[in-house]
PDB file of C-alpha atoms in Angstrom:
ATOM      1  CA  MET A   4      98.618  83.998 112.103  1.00 87.00           C
ATOM      2  CA  LYS A   5     100.906  86.942 111.590  1.00 91.00           C
ATOM      3  CA  THR A   6     101.031  89.468 114.832  1.00 93.00           C
ATOM      4  CA  ILE A   7     101.749  93.277 114.203  1.00 93.00           C
ATOM      5  CA  VAL A   8     102.629  95.411 117.345  1.00 93.00           C
ATOM      6  CA  ALA A   9     102.170  98.988 116.992  1.00 92.00           C
ATOM      7  CA  SER A  10     102.836 102.322 119.065  1.00 90.00           C
ATOM      8  CA  HIS A  11      99.071 103.131 120.123  1.00 80.00           C
ATOM      9  CA  ASN A  12      98.058 105.938 117.330  1.00 79.00           C
ATOM     10  CA  PRO A  13      94.194 106.312 116.989  1.00 77.00           C
ATOM     11  CA  ASP A  14      94.912 106.995 113.047  1.00 78.00           C
ATOM     12  CA  LEU A  15      96.808 103.860 112.455  1.00 80.00           C
ATOM     13  CA  ALA A  16      94.114 101.756 114.209  1.00 77.00           C
ATOM     14  CA  ARG A  17      91.601 103.538 111.907  1.00 76.00           C
ATOM     15  CA  ASP A  18      93.582 103.007 108.730  1.00 75.00           C
ATOM     16  CA  PHE A  19      94.305  99.251 109.727  1.00 77.00           C
ATOM     17  CA  ASP A  20      90.529  98.724 110.550  1.00 71.00           C
ATOM     18  CA  ARG A  21      89.777  99.962 106.971  1.00 67.00           C
ATOM     19  CA  ASP A  22      92.660  97.969 105.160  1.00 66.00           C
ATOM     20  CA  LEU A  23      93.627  94.715 107.226  1.00 72.00           C
ATOM     21  CA  LEU A  24      91.627  94.045 110.648  1.00 66.00           C
ATOM     22  CA  ARG A  25      89.121  92.135 108.906  1.00 68.00           C
ATOM     23  CA  ARG A  26      91.485  89.410 107.724  1.00 73.00           C
ATOM     24  CA  ARG A  27      91.780  86.662 110.231  1.00 75.00           C
ATOM     25  CA  ASP A  28      95.324  85.747 109.568  1.00 82.00           C
ATOM     26  CA  LEU A  29      96.358  89.197 110.775  1.00 86.00           C
ATOM     27  CA  ARG A  30      96.288  90.343 114.466  1.00 87.00           C
ATOM     28  CA  LEU A  31      96.706  93.817 115.681  1.00 88.00           C
ATOM     29  CA  VAL A  32      98.227  94.548 119.457  1.00 91.00           C
ATOM     30  CA  THR A  33      98.986  98.265 120.079  1.00 90.00           C
ATOM     31  CA  ALA A  34     101.547  99.527 122.948  1.00 92.00           C
ATOM     32  CA  ARG A  35     101.325 102.470 125.242  1.00 90.00           C
ATOM     33  CA  ASP A  36     104.967 103.258 125.552  1.00 90.00           C
ATOM     34  CA  THR A  37     108.637 101.998 124.622  1.00 92.00           C
ATOM     35  CA  ASP A  38     108.696  99.459 127.683  1.00 93.00           C
ATOM     36  CA  ASP A  39     104.943  98.134 126.789  1.00 94.00           C
ATOM     37  CA  LEU A  40     106.063  97.977 122.905  1.00 94.00           C
ATOM     38  CA  LEU A  41     109.220  96.027 124.102  1.00 95.00           C
ATOM     39  CA  GLU A  42     107.559  93.786 126.040  1.00 96.00           C
ATOM     40  CA  LYS A  43     104.710  92.905 123.476  1.00 96.00           C
ATOM     41  CA  LEU A  44     107.750  92.680 120.951  1.00 96.00           C
ATOM     42  CA  ARG A  45     109.038  89.932 123.126  1.00 96.00           C
ATOM     43  CA  ALA A  46     105.716  88.408 123.581  1.00 96.00           C
ATOM     44  CA  GLY A  47     106.070  87.522 119.982  1.00 95.00           C
ATOM     45  CA  ALA A  48     105.449  89.824 116.777  1.00 96.00           C
ATOM     46  CA  ASP A  49     105.759  89.495 112.964  1.00 96.00           C
ATOM     47  CA  LEU A  50     106.052  93.161 112.156  1.00 96.00           C
ATOM     48  CA  CYS A  51     106.345  96.413 114.300  1.00 96.00           C
ATOM     49  CA  PHE A  52     104.891 100.327 113.737  1.00 94.00           C
ATOM     50  CA  ILE A  53     106.525 102.849 115.564  1.00 94.00           C
ATOM     51  CA  ASP A  54     105.249 106.484 116.000  1.00 90.00           C
ATOM     52  CA  ARG A  55     107.825 109.210 115.082  1.00 86.00           C
ATOM     53  CA  VAL A  56     106.797 110.415 118.416  1.00 83.00           C
ATOM     54  CA  LEU A  57     105.982 108.094 121.481  1.00 87.00           C
ATOM     55  CA  PRO A  58     105.023 109.238 124.971  1.00 86.00           C
ATOM     56  CA  ASP A  59     108.329 108.587 126.580  1.00 88.00           C
ATOM     57  CA  GLY A  60     110.833 109.460 123.723  1.00 83.00           C
ATOM     58  CA  ASP A  61     110.937 109.179 119.831  1.00 83.00           C
ATOM     59  CA  ALA A  62     111.158 106.473 117.662  1.00 85.00           C
ATOM     60  CA  ALA A  63     114.856 106.450 117.010  1.00 85.00           C
ATOM     61  CA  SER A  64     115.459 105.597 121.003  1.00 88.00           C
ATOM     62  CA  ALA A  65     112.953 102.913 120.346  1.00 91.00           C
ATOM     63  CA  VAL A  66     114.697 101.311 117.507  1.00 92.00           C
ATOM     64  CA  ALA A  67     117.958 101.540 119.546  1.00 91.00           C
ATOM     65  CA  ALA A  68     115.999  99.349 122.298  1.00 92.00           C
ATOM     66  CA  ILE A  69     114.710  97.246 119.775  1.00 94.00           C
ATOM     67  CA  ARG A  70     117.907  96.042 118.193  1.00 91.00           C
ATOM     68  CA  ALA A  71     119.814  95.643 121.520  1.00 92.00           C
ATOM     69  CA  ASP A  72     117.652  92.561 121.963  1.00 93.00           C
ATOM     70  CA  LYS A  73     118.712  89.948 119.749  1.00 93.00           C
ATOM     71  CA  ARG A  74     115.537  88.449 120.109  1.00 93.00           C
ATOM     72  CA  LEU A  75     113.955  91.435 118.130  1.00 95.00           C
ATOM     73  CA  ALA A  76     116.462  92.188 115.401  1.00 90.00           C
ATOM     74  CA  SER A  77     114.953  90.643 112.401  1.00 93.00           C
ATOM     75  CA  ILE A  78     111.583  92.007 113.171  1.00 96.00           C
ATOM     76  CA  PRO A  79     110.836  94.804 110.276  1.00 96.00           C
ATOM     77  CA  LEU A  80     110.058  97.915 111.760  1.00 96.00           C
ATOM     78  CA  VAL A  81     107.905 101.205 109.850  1.00 95.00           C
ATOM     79  CA  MET A  82     108.178 104.537 111.444  1.00 91.00           C
ATOM     80  CA  VAL A  83     104.661 106.125 111.618  1.00 90.00           C
ATOM     81  CA  SER A  84     104.460 109.921 110.496  1.00 85.00           C
ATOM     82  CA  ALA A  85     101.717 112.642 109.685  1.00 78.00           C
ATOM     83  CA  THR A  86     101.946 113.999 106.145  1.00 77.00           C
ATOM     84  CA  GLY A  87     103.778 116.391 105.689  1.00 72.00           C
ATOM     85  CA  ALA A  88     106.418 115.763 108.205  1.00 69.00           C
ATOM     86  CA  PRO A  89     109.667 116.698 107.526  1.00 71.00           C
ATOM     87  CA  ALA A  90     111.457 115.983 104.333  1.00 72.00           C
ATOM     88  CA  GLY A  91     114.562 114.191 106.171  1.00 76.00           C
ATOM     89  CA  ASP A  92     112.216 111.793 108.027  1.00 75.00           C
ATOM     90  CA  ARG A  93     112.387 109.313 105.051  1.00 76.00           C
ATOM     91  CA  ALA A  94     116.614 109.180 105.126  1.00 79.00           C
ATOM     92  CA  ALA A  95     116.469 109.386 108.929  1.00 79.00           C
ATOM     93  CA  ALA A  96     113.962 106.335 109.388  1.00 82.00           C
ATOM     94  CA  GLU A  97     116.365 104.834 106.511  1.00 82.00           C
ATOM     95  CA  ASP A  98     119.456 105.352 108.682  1.00 83.00           C
ATOM     96  CA  ALA A  99     117.864 104.162 111.900  1.00 84.00           C
ATOM     97  CA  GLY A 100     116.989 101.052 110.513  1.00 84.00           C
ATOM     98  CA  PHE A 101     113.326 101.111 109.445  1.00 91.00           C
ATOM     99  CA  ALA A 102     112.541  99.040 107.016  1.00 91.00           C
ATOM    100  CA  ASP A 103     109.919 101.736 105.317  1.00 90.00           C
ATOM    101  CA  ILE A 104     108.184 104.796 106.650  1.00 89.00           C
ATOM    102  CA  VAL A 105     103.915 105.169 106.718  1.00 88.00           C
ATOM    103  CA  GLU A 106     102.402 108.724 106.138  1.00 86.00           C
ATOM    104  CA  LEU A 107      99.190 108.998 108.235  1.00 84.00           C
ATOM    105  CA  PRO A 108      96.376 109.205 106.734  1.00 82.00           C
ATOM    106  CA  ALA A 109      97.580 106.662 104.426  1.00 82.00           C
ATOM    107  CA  PRO A 110      95.957 106.122 101.449  1.00 80.00           C
ATOM    108  CA  PRO A 111      93.256 103.106 101.138  1.00 75.00           C
ATOM    109  CA  GLY A 112      94.753  99.974 100.410  1.00 75.00           C
ATOM    110  CA  SER A 113      98.392 101.048 101.123  1.00 81.00           C
ATOM    111  CA  LEU A 114      98.782  99.670 104.254  1.00 84.00           C
ATOM    112  CA  GLY A 115      97.837  96.048 103.147  1.00 82.00           C
ATOM    113  CA  LEU A 116     100.373  96.518 100.232  1.00 84.00           C
ATOM    114  CA  LEU A 117     103.145  97.519 102.560  1.00 89.00           C
ATOM    115  CA  VAL A 118     102.355  94.735 105.363  1.00 89.00           C
ATOM    116  CA  GLY A 119     101.710  92.107 102.471  1.00 86.00           C
ATOM    117  CA  ARG A 120     105.449  93.452 100.953  1.00 88.00           C
ATOM    118  CA  LEU A 121     107.020  93.026 104.465  1.00 93.00           C
ATOM    119  CA  LEU A 122     105.316  90.179 105.807  1.00 91.00           C
ATOM    120  CA  GLY A 123     105.221  87.867 102.172  1.00 86.00           C
ATOM    121  CA  VAL A 124     101.213  87.615 102.967  1.00 82.00           C
ATOM    122  CA  PRO A 125      98.567  87.653 100.023  1.00 74.00           C
ATOM    123  CA  LEU A 126      96.698  91.164  99.735  1.00 66.00           C
ATOM    124  CA  ARG A 127      93.351  88.870 100.248  1.00 62.00           C
ATOM    125  CA  GLU A 128      93.077  85.811 102.345  1.00 59.00           C
ATOM    126  CA  ASP A 129      89.513  84.741 100.473  1.00 56.00           C
ATOM    127  CA  GLU A 130      89.353  83.386  96.988  1.00 53.00           C
ATOM    128  CA  ARG A 131      89.944  85.603  94.276  1.00 55.00           C
ATOM    129  CA  PHE A 132      88.242  85.820  90.578  1.00 57.00           C
ATOM    130  CA  ALA A 133      89.682  86.406  87.348  1.00 60.00           C
ATOM    131  CA  VAL A 134      88.122  89.539  86.315  1.00 66.00           C
ATOM    132  CA  ARG A 135      89.346  92.840  85.443  1.00 70.00           C
ATOM    133  CA  VAL A 136      87.395  96.141  86.413  1.00 76.00           C
ATOM    134  CA  HIS A 137      88.592  99.535  85.201  1.00 77.00           C
ATOM    135  CA  VAL A 138      86.827 102.031  87.001  1.00 79.00           C
ATOM    136  CA  PHE A 139      86.075 105.652  85.844  1.00 79.00           C
ATOM    137  CA  ASP A 140      84.937 108.856  87.357  1.00 78.00           C
ATOM    138  CA  ALA A 141      80.989 109.488  85.681  1.00 70.00           C
ATOM    139  CA  GLY A 142      81.379 112.814  87.077  1.00 64.00           C
ATOM    140  CA  ASP A 143      78.863 115.683  85.648  1.00 54.00           C
ATOM    141  CA  ALA A 144      78.443 114.482  81.966  1.00 48.00           C
ATOM    142  CA  SER A 145      77.750 117.739  80.809  1.00 50.00           C
ATOM    143  CA  GLU A 146      81.314 118.533  82.460  1.00 51.00           C
ATOM    144  CA  SER A 147      83.728 116.010  80.577  1.00 54.00           C
ATOM    145  CA  PRO A 148      84.176 112.379  79.754  1.00 61.00           C
ATOM    146  CA  GLU A 149      84.817 110.027  82.045  1.00 71.00           C
ATOM    147  CA  THR A 150      88.419 109.942  84.232  1.00 78.00           C
ATOM    148  CA  TYR A 151      90.148 106.858  84.500  1.00 79.00           C
ATOM    149  CA  ILE A 152      90.383 106.349  88.222  1.00 80.00           C
ATOM    150  CA  GLY A 153      92.385 102.810  88.502  1.00 78.00           C
ATOM    151  CA  THR A 154      92.346  98.890  87.566  1.00 78.00           C
ATOM    152  CA  SER A 155      91.092  96.329  90.404  1.00 75.00           C
ATOM    153  CA  VAL A 156      94.123  94.090  91.639  1.00 68.00           C
ATOM    154  CA  ASP A 157      91.518  91.419  92.510  1.00 66.00           C
ATOM    155  CA  LEU A 158      88.039  90.955  93.268  1.00 70.00           C
ATOM    156  CA  SER A 159      86.475  88.748  95.886  1.00 68.00           C
ATOM    157  CA  GLU A 160      83.099  88.375  97.068  1.00 64.00           C
ATOM    158  CA  ASN A 161      84.390  90.646  99.961  1.00 65.00           C
ATOM    159  CA  GLY A 162      85.359  93.324  98.009  1.00 70.00           C
ATOM    160  CA  MET A 163      87.487  94.654  95.089  1.00 73.00           C
ATOM    161  CA  LEU A 164      90.969  95.802  95.825  1.00 71.00           C
ATOM    162  CA  LEU A 165      91.705  98.853  93.598  1.00 72.00           C
ATOM    163  CA  LYS A 166      95.173 100.440  92.285  1.00 71.00           C
ATOM    164  CA  ALA A 167      93.612 103.858  91.986  1.00 73.00           C
ATOM    165  CA  ARG A 168      95.846 106.968  89.920  1.00 71.00           C
ATOM    166  CA  LYS A 169      93.544 109.431  91.818  1.00 74.00           C
ATOM    167  CA  THR A 170      91.435 109.682  94.978  1.00 74.00           C
ATOM    168  CA  ALA A 171      87.648 109.578  94.368  1.00 72.00           C
ATOM    169  CA  PRO A 172      86.193 111.771  96.708  1.00 73.00           C
ATOM    170  CA  ALA A 173      82.932 110.061  99.281  1.00 72.00           C
ATOM    171  CA  GLY A 174      79.701 109.823  97.143  1.00 75.00           C
ATOM    172  CA  SER A 175      81.128 110.258  93.677  1.00 76.00           C
ATOM    173  CA  VAL A 176      79.651 108.316  90.912  1.00 80.00           C
ATOM    174  CA  LEU A 177      81.777 105.612  89.538  1.00 79.00           C
ATOM    175  CA  GLY A 178      81.303 103.740  86.243  1.00 79.00           C
ATOM    176  CA  MET A 179      83.081 100.656  85.771  1.00 79.00           C
ATOM    177  CA  ARG A 180      83.749  98.267  82.804  1.00 78.00           C
ATOM    178  CA  PHE A 181      84.237  94.223  83.507  1.00 76.00           C
ATOM    179  CA  ALA A 182      86.751  92.497  81.449  1.00 72.00           C
ATOM    180  CA  LEU A 183      86.523  88.667  81.642  1.00 70.00           C
ATOM    181  CA  PRO A 184      88.721  85.857  80.477  1.00 69.00           C
ATOM    182  CA  GLY A 185      87.972  84.454  77.075  1.00 71.00           C
ATOM    183  CA  ARG A 186      85.699  87.746  75.956  1.00 73.00           C
ATOM    184  CA  ALA A 187      87.606  90.408  73.923  1.00 74.00           C
ATOM    185  CA  ASP A 188      84.911  93.058  74.848  1.00 78.00           C
ATOM    186  CA  GLU A 189      84.085  94.391  77.798  1.00 74.00           C
ATOM    187  CA  LEU A 190      80.667  94.879  80.086  1.00 68.00           C
TER     188      LEU A 190
END
């Protein structure tokens, strides 16, 4: 099981719950402040998410404390920032030694992709099926034809991971076309 330590952030916990915490191979541990973060990292962690601003300092000072401990030096760190944060945040995060930066609220699926890349875990832990699904916004038929939204990355009995080009608001009517192996036409 991989352990992810994160500074306490309700928005991050919500996005993690939506994208990752239903998995049995990942565990999220939250920390209140820099000392608690260091303690939980020392207890064993594979990845760490740190808020740009902490109750007792900022992300840069937390990174300095983490990197000062040789046992923690190899843990990938991700800065957590609010959408619309200062433009220089990404460059500052890279300079401080962060592996990446995440803006909240994170688009659906983006935390799973990031965690998968940094930890080398598959996007899904359950069996996947060889089927491709193209998703369209059916919208109002009187206005315009279907608008392409995205294509599934994988499909399993627990759901479908969709790589989307645009966001569909909650309650949208979506059309799907299935492409199965060995069939030339879509269903």
